[in-house]
mmCIF file of C-alpha atoms in Angstrom:
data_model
loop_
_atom_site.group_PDB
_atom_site.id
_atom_site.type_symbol
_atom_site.label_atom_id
_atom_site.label_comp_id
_atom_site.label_asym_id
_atom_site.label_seq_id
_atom_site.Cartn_x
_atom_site.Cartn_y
_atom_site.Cartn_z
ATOM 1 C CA UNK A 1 -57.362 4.452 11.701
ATOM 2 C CA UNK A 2 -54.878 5.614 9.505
ATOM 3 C CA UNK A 3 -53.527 8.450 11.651
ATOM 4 C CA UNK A 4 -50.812 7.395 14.497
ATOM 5 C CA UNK A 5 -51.556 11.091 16.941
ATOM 6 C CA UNK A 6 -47.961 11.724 18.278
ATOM 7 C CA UNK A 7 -46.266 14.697 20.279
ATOM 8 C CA UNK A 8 -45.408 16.864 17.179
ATOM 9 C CA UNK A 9 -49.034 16.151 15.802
ATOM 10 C CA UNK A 10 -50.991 13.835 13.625
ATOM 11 C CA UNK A 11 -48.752 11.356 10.696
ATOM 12 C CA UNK A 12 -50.368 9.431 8.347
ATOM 13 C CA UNK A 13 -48.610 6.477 7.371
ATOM 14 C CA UNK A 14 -47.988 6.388 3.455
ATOM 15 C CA UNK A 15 -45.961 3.361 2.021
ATOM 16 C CA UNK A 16 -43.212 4.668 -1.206
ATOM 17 C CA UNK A 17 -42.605 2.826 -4.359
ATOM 18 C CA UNK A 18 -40.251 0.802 -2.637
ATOM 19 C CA UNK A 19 -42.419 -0.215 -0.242
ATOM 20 C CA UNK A 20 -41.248 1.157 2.412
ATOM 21 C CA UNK A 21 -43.336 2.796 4.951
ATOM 22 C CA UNK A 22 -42.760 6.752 6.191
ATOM 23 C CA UNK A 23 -45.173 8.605 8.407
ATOM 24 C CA UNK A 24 -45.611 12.340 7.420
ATOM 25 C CA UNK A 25 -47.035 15.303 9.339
ATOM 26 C CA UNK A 26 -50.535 15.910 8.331
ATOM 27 C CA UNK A 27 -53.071 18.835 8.962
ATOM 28 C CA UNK A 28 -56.567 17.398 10.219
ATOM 29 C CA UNK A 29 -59.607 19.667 9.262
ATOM 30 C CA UNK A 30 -62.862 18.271 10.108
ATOM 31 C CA UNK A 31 -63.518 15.538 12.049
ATOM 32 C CA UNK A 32 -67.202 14.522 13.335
ATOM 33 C CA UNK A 33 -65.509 11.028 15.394
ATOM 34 C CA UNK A 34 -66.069 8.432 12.386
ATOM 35 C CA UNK A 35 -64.417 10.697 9.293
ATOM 36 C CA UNK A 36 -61.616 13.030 9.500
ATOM 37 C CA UNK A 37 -60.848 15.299 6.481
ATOM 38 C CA UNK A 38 -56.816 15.577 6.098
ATOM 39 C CA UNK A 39 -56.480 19.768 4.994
ATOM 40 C CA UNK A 40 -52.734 19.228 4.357
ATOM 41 C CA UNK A 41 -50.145 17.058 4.177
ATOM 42 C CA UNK A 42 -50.882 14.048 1.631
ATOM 43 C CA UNK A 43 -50.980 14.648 -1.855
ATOM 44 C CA UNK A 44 -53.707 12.615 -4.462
ATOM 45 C CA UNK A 45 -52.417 9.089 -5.822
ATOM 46 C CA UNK A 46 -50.444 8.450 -2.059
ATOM 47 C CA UNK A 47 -51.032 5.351 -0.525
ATOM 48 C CA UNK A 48 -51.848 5.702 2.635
ATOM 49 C CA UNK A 49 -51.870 2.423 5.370
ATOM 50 C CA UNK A 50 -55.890 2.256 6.726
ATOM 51 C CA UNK A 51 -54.714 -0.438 9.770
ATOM 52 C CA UNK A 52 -51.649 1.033 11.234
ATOM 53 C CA UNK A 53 -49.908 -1.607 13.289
ATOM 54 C CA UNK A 54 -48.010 -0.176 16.636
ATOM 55 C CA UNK A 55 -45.247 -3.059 15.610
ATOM 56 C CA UNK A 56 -44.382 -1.043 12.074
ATOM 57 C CA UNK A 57 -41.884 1.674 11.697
ATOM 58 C CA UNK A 58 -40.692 4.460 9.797
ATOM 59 C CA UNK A 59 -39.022 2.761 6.893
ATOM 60 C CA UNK A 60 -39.660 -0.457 7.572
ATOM 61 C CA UNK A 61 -40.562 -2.473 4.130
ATOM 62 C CA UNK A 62 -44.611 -4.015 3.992
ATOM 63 C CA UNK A 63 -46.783 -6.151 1.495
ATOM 64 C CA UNK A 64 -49.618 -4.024 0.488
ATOM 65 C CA UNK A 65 -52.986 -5.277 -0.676
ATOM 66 C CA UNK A 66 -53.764 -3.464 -3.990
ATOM 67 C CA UNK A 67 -56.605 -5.388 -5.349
ATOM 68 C CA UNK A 68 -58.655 -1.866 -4.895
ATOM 69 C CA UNK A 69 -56.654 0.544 -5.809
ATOM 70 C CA UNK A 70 -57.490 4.146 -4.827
ATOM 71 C CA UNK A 71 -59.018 2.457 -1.885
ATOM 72 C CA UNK A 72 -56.891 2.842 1.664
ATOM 73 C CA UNK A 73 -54.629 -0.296 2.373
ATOM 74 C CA UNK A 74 -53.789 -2.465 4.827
ATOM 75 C CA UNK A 75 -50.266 -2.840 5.194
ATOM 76 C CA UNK A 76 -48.481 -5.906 7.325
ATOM 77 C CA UNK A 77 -44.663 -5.925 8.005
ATOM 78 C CA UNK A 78 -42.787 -8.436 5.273
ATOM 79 C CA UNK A 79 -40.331 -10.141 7.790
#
C-alpha cells in the first residue's frame, strides 16, 4: 500500500525531515500479492507512508504518526 505504480515505474512515498512528502523510483523484487520486497531504491532509517492518499503530492507537507517508530506510517495532509 505504500507503492503509488505510475508510467515510469513503481515510487514509494517517503516523507523528509521537514515533513514534506517526495515519491522516489523504487526497484520491486519479490512479490507473492500480500508482501513485496523493495531491491532498490529506499535506503534503512527512511520513512516511508504505508496509506498513500491519491489527494497527497510530491512535496506537499503531512503529520506523521511516530508512536512506532521503524514501523511504516500513515501520513495525512496538514492543511
Amino acid at each position: 500500500a505504500g507503492l503509488t505504480f505510475r508510467a515510469e515505474g513503481p515510487e514509494a512515498a517517503v516523507v523528509d525531515d521537514d515533513g514534506q512528502v517526495r515519491f522516489q523510483k523504487v526497484e520491486i523484487g519479490a512479490d507473492d500479492g500480500s508482501l513485496v520486497q523493495i531491491n532498490r531504491g529506499l535506503k534503512p532509517g527512511e520513512r516511508v507512508v504505508l496509506n498513500v492518499s491519491s489527494q497527497i503530492i510530491a512535496g506537499e507537507k503531512v503529520k506523521t504518526n511516530d508512536t512506532n517508530a521503524g514501523l511504516p506510517l500513515n501520513a495525512a495532509a496538514s492543511k
